[in-house]
Tab-separated table of C-alpha atoms and ligand atoms in Angstrom:
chain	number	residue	atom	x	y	z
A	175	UNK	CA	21.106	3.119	-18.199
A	176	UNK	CA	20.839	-0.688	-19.007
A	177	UNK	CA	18.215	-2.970	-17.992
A	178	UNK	CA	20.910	-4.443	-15.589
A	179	UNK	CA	21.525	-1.472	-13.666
A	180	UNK	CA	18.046	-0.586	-13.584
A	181	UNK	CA	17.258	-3.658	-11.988
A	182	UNK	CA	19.748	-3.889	-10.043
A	183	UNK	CA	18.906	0.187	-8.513
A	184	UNK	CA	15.212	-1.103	-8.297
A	185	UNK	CA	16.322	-3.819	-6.088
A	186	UNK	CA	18.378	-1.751	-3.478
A	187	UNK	CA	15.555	1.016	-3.599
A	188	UNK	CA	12.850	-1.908	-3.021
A	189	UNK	CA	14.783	-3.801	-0.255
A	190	UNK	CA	16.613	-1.019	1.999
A	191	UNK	CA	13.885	1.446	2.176
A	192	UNK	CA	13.195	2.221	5.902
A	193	UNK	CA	11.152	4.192	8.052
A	194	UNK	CA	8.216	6.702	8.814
A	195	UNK	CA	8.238	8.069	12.423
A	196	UNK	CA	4.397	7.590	13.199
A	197	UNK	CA	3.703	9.775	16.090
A	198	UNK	CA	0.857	11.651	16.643
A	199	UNK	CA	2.996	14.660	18.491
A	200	UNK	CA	4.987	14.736	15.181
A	201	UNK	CA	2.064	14.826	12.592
A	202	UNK	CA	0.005	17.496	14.684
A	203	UNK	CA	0.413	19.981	11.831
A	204	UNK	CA	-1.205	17.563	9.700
A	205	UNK	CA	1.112	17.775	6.974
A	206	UNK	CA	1.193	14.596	5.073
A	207	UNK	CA	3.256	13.579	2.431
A	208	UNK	CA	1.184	12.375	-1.042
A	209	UNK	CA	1.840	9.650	-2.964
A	210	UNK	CA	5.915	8.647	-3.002
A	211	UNK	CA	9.016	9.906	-2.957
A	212	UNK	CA	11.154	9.321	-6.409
A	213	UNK	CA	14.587	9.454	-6.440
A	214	UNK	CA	15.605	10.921	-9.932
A	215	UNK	CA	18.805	9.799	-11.342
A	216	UNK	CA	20.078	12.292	-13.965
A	217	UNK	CA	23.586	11.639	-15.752
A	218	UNK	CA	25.165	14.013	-12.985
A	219	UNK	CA	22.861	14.481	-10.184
A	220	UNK	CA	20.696	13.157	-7.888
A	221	UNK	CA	17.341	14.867	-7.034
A	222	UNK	CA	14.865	13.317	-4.338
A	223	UNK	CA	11.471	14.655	-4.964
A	224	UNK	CA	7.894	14.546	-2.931
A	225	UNK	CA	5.072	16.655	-2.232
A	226	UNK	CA	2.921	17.131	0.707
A	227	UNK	CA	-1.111	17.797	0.978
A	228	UNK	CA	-0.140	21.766	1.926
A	229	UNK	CA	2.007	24.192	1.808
A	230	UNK	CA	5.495	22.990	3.901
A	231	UNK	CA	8.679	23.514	4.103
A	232	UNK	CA	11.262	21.646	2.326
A	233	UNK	CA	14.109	19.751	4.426
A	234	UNK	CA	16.319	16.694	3.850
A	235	UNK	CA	19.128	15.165	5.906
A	236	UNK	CA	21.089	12.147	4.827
A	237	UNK	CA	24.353	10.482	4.703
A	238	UNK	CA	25.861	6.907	4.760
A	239	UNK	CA	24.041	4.454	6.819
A	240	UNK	CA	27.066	3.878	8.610
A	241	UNK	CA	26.988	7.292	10.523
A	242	UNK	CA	24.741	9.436	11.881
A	243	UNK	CA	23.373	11.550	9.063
A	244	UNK	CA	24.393	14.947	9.312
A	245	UNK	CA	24.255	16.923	6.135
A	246	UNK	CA	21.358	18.545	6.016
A	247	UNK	CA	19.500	20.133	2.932
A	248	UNK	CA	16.761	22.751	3.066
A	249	UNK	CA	14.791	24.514	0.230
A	250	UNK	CA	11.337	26.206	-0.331
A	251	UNK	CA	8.220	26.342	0.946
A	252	UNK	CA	5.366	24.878	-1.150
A	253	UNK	CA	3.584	21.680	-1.920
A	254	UNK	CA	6.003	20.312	-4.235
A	255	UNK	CA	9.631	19.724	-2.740
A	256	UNK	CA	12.886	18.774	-4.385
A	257	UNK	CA	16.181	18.747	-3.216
A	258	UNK	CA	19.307	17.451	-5.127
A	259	UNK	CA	21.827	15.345	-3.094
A	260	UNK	CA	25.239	16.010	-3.484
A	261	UNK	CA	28.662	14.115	-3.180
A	262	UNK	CA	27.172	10.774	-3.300
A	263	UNK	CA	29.006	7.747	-4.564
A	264	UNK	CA	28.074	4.776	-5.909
A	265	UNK	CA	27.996	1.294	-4.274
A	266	UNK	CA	27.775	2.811	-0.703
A	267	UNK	CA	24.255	2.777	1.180
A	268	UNK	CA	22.942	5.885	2.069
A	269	UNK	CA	19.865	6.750	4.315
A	270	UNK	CA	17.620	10.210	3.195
A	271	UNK	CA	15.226	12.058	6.115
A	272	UNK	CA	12.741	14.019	3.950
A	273	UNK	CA	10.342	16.515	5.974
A	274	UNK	CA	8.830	19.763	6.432
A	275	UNK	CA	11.352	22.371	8.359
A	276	UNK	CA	9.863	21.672	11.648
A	277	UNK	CA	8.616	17.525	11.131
A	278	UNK	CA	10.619	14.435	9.411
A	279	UNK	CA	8.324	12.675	6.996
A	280	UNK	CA	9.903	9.807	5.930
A	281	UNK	CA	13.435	7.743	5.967
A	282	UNK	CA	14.686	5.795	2.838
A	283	UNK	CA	17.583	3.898	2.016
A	284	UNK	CA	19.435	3.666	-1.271
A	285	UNK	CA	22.410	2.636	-3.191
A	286	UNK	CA	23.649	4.101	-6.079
A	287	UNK	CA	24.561	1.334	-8.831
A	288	UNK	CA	27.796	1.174	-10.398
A	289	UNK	CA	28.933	2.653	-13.856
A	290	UNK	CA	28.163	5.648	-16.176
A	291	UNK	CA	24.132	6.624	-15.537
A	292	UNK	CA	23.407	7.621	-19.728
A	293	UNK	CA	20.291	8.229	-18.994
A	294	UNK	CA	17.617	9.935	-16.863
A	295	UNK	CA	16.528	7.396	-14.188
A	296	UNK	CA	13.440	7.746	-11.894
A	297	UNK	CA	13.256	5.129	-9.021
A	298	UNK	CA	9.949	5.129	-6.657
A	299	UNK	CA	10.782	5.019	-3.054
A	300	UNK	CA	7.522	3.154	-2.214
A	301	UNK	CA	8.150	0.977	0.667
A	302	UNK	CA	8.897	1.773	3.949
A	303	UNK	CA	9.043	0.334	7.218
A	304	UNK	CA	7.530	2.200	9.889
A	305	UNK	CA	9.416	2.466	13.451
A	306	UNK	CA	8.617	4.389	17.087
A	307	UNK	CA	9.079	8.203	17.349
A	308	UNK	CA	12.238	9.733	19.526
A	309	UNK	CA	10.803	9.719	22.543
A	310	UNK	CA	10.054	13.174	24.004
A	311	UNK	CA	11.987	13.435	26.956
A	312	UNK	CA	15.296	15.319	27.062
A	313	UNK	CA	18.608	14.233	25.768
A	314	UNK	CA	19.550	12.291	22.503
A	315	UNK	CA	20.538	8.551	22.716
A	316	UNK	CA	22.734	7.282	19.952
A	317	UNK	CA	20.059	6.477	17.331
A	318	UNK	CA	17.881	9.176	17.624
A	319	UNK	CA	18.405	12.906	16.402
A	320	UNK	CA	17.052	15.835	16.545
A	321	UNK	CA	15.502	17.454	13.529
A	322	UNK	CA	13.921	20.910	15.049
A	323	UNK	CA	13.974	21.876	18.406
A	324	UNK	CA	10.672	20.408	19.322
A	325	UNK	CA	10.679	16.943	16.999
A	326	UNK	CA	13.139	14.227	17.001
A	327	UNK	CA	13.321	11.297	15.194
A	328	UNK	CA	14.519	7.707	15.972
A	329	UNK	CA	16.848	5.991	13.331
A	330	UNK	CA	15.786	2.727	12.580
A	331	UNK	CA	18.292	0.174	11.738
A	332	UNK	CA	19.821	-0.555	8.479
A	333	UNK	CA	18.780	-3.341	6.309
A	334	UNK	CA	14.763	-4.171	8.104
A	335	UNK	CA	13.059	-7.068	6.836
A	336	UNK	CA	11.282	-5.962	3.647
A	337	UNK	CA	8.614	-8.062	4.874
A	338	UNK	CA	7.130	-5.935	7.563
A	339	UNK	CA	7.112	-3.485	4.705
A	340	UNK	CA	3.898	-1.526	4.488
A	341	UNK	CA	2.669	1.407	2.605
A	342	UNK	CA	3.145	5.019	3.034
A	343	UNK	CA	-0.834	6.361	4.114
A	344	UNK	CA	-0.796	9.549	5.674
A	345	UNK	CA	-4.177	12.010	3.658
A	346	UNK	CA	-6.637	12.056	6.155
A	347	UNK	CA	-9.405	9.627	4.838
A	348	UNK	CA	-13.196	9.807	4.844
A	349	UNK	CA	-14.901	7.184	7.512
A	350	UNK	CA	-14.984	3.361	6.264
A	351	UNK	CA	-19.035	3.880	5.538
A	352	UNK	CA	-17.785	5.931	2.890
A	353	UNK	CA	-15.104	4.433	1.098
A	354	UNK	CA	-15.722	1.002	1.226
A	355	UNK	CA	-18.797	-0.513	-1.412
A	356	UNK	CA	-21.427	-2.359	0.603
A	357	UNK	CA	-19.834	-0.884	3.982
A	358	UNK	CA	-20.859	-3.619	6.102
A	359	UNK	CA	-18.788	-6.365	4.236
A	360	UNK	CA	-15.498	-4.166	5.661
A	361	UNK	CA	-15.181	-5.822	8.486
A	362	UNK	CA	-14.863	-9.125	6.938
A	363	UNK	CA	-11.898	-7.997	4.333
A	364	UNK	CA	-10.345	-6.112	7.621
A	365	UNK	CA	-10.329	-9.951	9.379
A	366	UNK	CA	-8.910	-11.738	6.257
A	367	UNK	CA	-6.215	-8.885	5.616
A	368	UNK	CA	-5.974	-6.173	7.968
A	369	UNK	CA	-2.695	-7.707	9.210
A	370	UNK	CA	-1.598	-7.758	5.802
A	371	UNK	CA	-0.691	-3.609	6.862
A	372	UNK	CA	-0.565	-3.680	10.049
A	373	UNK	CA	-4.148	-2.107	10.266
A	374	UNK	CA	-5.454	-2.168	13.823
A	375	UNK	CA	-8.838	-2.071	13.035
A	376	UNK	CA	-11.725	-1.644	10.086
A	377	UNK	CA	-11.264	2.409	9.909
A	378	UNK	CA	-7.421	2.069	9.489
A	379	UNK	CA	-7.941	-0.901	6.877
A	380	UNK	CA	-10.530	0.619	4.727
A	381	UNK	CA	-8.170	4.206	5.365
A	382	UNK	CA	-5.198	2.507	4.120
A	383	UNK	CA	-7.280	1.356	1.243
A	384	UNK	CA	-8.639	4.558	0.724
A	385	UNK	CA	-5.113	6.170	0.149
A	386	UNK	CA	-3.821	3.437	-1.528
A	387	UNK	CA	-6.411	4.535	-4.383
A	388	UNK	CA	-5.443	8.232	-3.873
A	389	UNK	CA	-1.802	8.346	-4.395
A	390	UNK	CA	-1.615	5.899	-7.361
A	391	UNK	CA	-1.533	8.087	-9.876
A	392	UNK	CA	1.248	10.023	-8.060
A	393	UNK	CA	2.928	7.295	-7.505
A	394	UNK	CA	2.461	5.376	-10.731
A	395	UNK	CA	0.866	2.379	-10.117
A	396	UNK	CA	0.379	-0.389	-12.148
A	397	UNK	CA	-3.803	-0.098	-12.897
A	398	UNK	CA	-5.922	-1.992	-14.818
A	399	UNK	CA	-9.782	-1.273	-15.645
A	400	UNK	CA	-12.201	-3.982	-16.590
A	401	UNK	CA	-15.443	-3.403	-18.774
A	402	UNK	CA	-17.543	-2.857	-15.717
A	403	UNK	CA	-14.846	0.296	-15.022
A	404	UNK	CA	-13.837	-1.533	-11.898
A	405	UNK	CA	-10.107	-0.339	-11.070
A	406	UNK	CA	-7.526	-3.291	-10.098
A	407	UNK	CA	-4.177	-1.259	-8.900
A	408	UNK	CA	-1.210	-2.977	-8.145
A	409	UNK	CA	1.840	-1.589	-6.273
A	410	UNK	CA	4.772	-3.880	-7.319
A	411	UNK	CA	7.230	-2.135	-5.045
A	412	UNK	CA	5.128	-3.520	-1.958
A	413	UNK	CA	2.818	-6.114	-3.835
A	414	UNK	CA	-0.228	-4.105	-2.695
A	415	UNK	CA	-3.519	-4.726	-4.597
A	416	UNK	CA	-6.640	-2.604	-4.336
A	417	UNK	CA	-9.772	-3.041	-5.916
A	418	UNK	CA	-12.440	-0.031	-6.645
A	419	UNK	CA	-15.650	-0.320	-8.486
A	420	UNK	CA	-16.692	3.181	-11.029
A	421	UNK	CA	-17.352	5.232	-7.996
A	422	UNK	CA	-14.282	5.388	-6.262
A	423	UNK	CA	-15.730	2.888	-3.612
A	424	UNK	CA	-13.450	-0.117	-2.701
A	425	UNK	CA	-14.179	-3.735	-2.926
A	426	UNK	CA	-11.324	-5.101	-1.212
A	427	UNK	CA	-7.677	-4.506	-0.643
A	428	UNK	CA	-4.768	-7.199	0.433
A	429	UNK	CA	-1.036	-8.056	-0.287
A	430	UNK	CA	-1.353	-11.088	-2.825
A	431	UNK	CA	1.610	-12.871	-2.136
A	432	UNK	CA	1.659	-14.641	-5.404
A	433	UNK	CA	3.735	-13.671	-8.479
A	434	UNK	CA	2.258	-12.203	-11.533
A	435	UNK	CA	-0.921	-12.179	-9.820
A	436	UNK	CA	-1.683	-8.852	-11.799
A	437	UNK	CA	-0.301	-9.532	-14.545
A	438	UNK	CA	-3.525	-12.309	-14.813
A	439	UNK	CA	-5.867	-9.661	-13.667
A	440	UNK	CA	-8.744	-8.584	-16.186
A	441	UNK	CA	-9.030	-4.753	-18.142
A	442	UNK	CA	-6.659	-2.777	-19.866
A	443	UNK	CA	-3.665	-1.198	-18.404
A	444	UNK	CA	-4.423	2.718	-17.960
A	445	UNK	CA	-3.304	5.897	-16.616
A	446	UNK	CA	-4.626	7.782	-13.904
A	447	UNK	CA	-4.839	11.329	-13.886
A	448	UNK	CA	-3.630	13.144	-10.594
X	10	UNK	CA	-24.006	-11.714	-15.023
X	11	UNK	CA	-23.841	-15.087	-14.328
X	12	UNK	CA	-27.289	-17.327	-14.225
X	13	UNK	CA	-25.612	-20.399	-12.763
X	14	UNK	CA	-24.968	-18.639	-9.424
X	15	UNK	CA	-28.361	-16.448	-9.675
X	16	UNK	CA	-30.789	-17.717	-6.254
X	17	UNK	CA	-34.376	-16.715	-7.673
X	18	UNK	CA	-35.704	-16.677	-3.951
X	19	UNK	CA	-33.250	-14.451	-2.883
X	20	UNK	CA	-32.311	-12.010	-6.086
X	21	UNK	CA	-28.337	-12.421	-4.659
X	22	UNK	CA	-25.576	-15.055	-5.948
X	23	UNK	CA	-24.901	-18.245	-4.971
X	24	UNK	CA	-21.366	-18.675	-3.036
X	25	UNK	CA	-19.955	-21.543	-4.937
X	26	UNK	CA	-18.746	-22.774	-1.513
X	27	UNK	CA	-21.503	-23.210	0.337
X	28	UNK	CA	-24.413	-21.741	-1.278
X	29	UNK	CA	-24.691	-18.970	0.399
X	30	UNK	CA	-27.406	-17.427	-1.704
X	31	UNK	CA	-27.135	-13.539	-1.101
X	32	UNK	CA	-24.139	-12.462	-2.653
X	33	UNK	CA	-24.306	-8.817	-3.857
X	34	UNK	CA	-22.169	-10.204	-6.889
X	35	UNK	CA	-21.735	-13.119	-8.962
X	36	UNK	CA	-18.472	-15.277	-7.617
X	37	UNK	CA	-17.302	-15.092	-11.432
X	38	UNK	CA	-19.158	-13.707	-14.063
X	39	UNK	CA	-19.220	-14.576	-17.811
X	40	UNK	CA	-16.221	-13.159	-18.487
X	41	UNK	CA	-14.319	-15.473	-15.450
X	42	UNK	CA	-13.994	-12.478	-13.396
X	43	UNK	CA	-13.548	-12.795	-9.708
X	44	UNK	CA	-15.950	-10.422	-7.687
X	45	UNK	CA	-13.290	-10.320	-5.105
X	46	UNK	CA	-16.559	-10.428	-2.617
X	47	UNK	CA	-15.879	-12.578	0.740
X	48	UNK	CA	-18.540	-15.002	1.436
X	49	UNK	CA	-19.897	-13.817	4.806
X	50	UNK	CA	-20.694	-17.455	5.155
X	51	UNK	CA	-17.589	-19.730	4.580
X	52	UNK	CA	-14.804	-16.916	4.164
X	53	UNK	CA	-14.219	-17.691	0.393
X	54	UNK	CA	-13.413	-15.049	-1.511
X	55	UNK	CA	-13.011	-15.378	-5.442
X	56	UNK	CA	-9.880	-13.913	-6.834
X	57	UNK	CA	-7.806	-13.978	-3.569
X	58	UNK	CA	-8.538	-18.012	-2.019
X	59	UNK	CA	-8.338	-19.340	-5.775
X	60	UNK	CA	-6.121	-16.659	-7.353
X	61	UNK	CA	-3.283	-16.211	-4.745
X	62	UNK	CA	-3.662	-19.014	-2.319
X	63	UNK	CA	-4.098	-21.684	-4.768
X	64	UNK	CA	-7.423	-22.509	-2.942
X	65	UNK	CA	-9.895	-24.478	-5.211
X	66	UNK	CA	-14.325	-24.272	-4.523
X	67	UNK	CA	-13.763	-27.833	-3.657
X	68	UNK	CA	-11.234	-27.644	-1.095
X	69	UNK	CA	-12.458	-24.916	0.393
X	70	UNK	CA	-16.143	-26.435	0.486
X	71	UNK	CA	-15.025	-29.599	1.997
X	72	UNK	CA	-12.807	-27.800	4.861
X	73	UNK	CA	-15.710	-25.961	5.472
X	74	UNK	CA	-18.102	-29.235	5.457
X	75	UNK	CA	-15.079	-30.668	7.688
X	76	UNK	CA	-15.180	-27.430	10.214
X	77	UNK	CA	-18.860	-27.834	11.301
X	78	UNK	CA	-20.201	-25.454	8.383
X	79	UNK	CA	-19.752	-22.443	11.177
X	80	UNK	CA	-20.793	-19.131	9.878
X	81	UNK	CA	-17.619	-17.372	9.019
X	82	UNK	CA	-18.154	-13.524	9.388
X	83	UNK	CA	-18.554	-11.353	12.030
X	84	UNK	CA	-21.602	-10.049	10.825
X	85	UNK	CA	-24.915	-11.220	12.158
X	86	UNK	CA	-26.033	-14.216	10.096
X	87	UNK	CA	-29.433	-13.921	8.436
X	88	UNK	CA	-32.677	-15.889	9.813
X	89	UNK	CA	-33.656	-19.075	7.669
Z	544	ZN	ZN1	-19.632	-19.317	0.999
């Protein structure tokens, strides 16, 4: 594939991702997706791939954005799920509900470049943009369908701001007087940028952080560690930045807002180990 | 470490703000490396004010001079 179409697959992945239904009545089995969902590109098929924190079932539904998605996918049980998408063709937008068989985990949006793929292409689906449950009373409106018999999910619409983007975090987390170094200082990185994710308040922050830290080596992060062994990771996809000192602990985390900010960071690019 | 910001009453670092003398780490250390630490004091924090908001120690000390020096954080300030 050429640096062109790369980019240019990067982009659409980046900017039309959509959607995790956060409701506690769908997450009550506590099965959480880890790190990110990649979309692999090989020279004739399409494979979306995850895993989840337990065992789960495997289940996909997707189709153009234009409709309501109906074909539906579903494959084993374990912790590791892929699922190839067939019949898709390039240039059109697509939308992709990954889950467990009874629980939707996640919505992304795509579009397949133009032109021969010549070689195997992995792109992260790392942002997403987090909308209401189906509500739980009877019937389906237009925009909402039903994925088992007791969960539905909502459809968000196509094309959200990328701004309101925020990061997949769903492992349960320790408590913020664990995670975060010097634990009292939390609340003061939770006032400057809390509302960077959407946090609501110091737990969710410093949880956010937490998982942030967790799934970057799933998720391939960009990290960087300085001679002190403090960790600087950087998610490009959502410009997330989280720093941890040599014991896991964090020191802060925020959205920098500012181009080639890591790129000026200090330490040597390295690679986590799942 | 960083003598400069070093307070030899306190044994924490000087906020290069406002002085704010118990830091648990130096603003920037000999190598010019942000602590990323938020000044409970004045708000400032190295690496993110300076780094991503283009926010110089002197701007940021004389909008805090121009504020009414308030303590910043949420956090109970320290007697003295
Ligand atoms: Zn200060």
């Amino acid at each position: 594939m050429t640096p062109t179409l790369f980019g240019f697959l990067r982009l659409f992945a980046q900017l039309g991702i959509l959607v995790f239904a956060l409701c506690p009545s769908l997450t009550a089995d506590e099965v959480h997706l880890l790190g990110t969902p990649r979309l692999e590109m090989g020279t004739n098929q399409i494979v979306i791939r995850w895993s989840t924190d337990q065992q789960a079932g495997t289940s996909v539904l997707f189709g153009p954005v234009t409709e309501r998605p109906t074909r539906r996918i579903k494959g084993k049980v374990g912790t590791s799920h892929a699922v190839e998408l067939p019949g898709l063709e390039p240039g059109i937008r697509y939308r992709v509900i990954l889950g467990t068989a009874r629980n939707p985990l996640q919505t992304n949006e795509f579009v397949l470049p133009s032109g021969t793929v010549s070689s195997p292409t992995v792109v992260p689906l790392a942002v997403i943009i987090p909308i209401h449950p189906a509500a739980t009373t009877t019937g389906t409106t237009s925009n909402t369908i039903a994925w088992h018999s007791d969960s539905k999910v909502q459809l968000a619409k196509s094309e959200l701001d990328s701004a309101t983007a925020s990061v997949v975090a769903q492992p349960n987390a320790p408590p913020a007087r664990e995670t975060w170094s010097h634990p009292d200082t939390v609340q003061d990185h939770f006032r400057r940028h809390g509302a960077d994710f959407h946090a609501r308040d110091t737990e969710e922050y410093a949880a956010k952080a937490w998982r942030f830290r967790q799934q970057a080596a799933a998720s391939g992060f960009l990290v960087k560690k300085d001679k002190k062994g403090v960790l600087r990771i950087y998610d490009p996809a959502s410009d997330t930045f989280g720093a941890y000192n040599p014991d896991g602990a964090t020191r802060t985390f925020f959205k920098p807002g500012k181009k080639g900010y890591f790129d000026h960071q200090p330490g040597k690019l390295v690679k986590l180990h799942e | 470490m960083n003598d400069r910001t070093v307070n030899k009453l306190s044994g924490g670092y000087s906020c290069q703000v406002c002085g704010y003398p118990e830091l648990q780490y130096p603003p920037r250390d000999s190598d010019g490396i942000a602590s990323l630490e938020i000044c409970p004091s004045c708000g400032y924090q190295p690496g993110y004010d300076d780094d991503c908001l283009g926010r110089s120690t002197d701007e940021a000390r004389a909008l805090w001079i121009e504020s009414g020096r308030k303590w910043w954080s949420t956090r109970p300030r320290p007697e003295g």
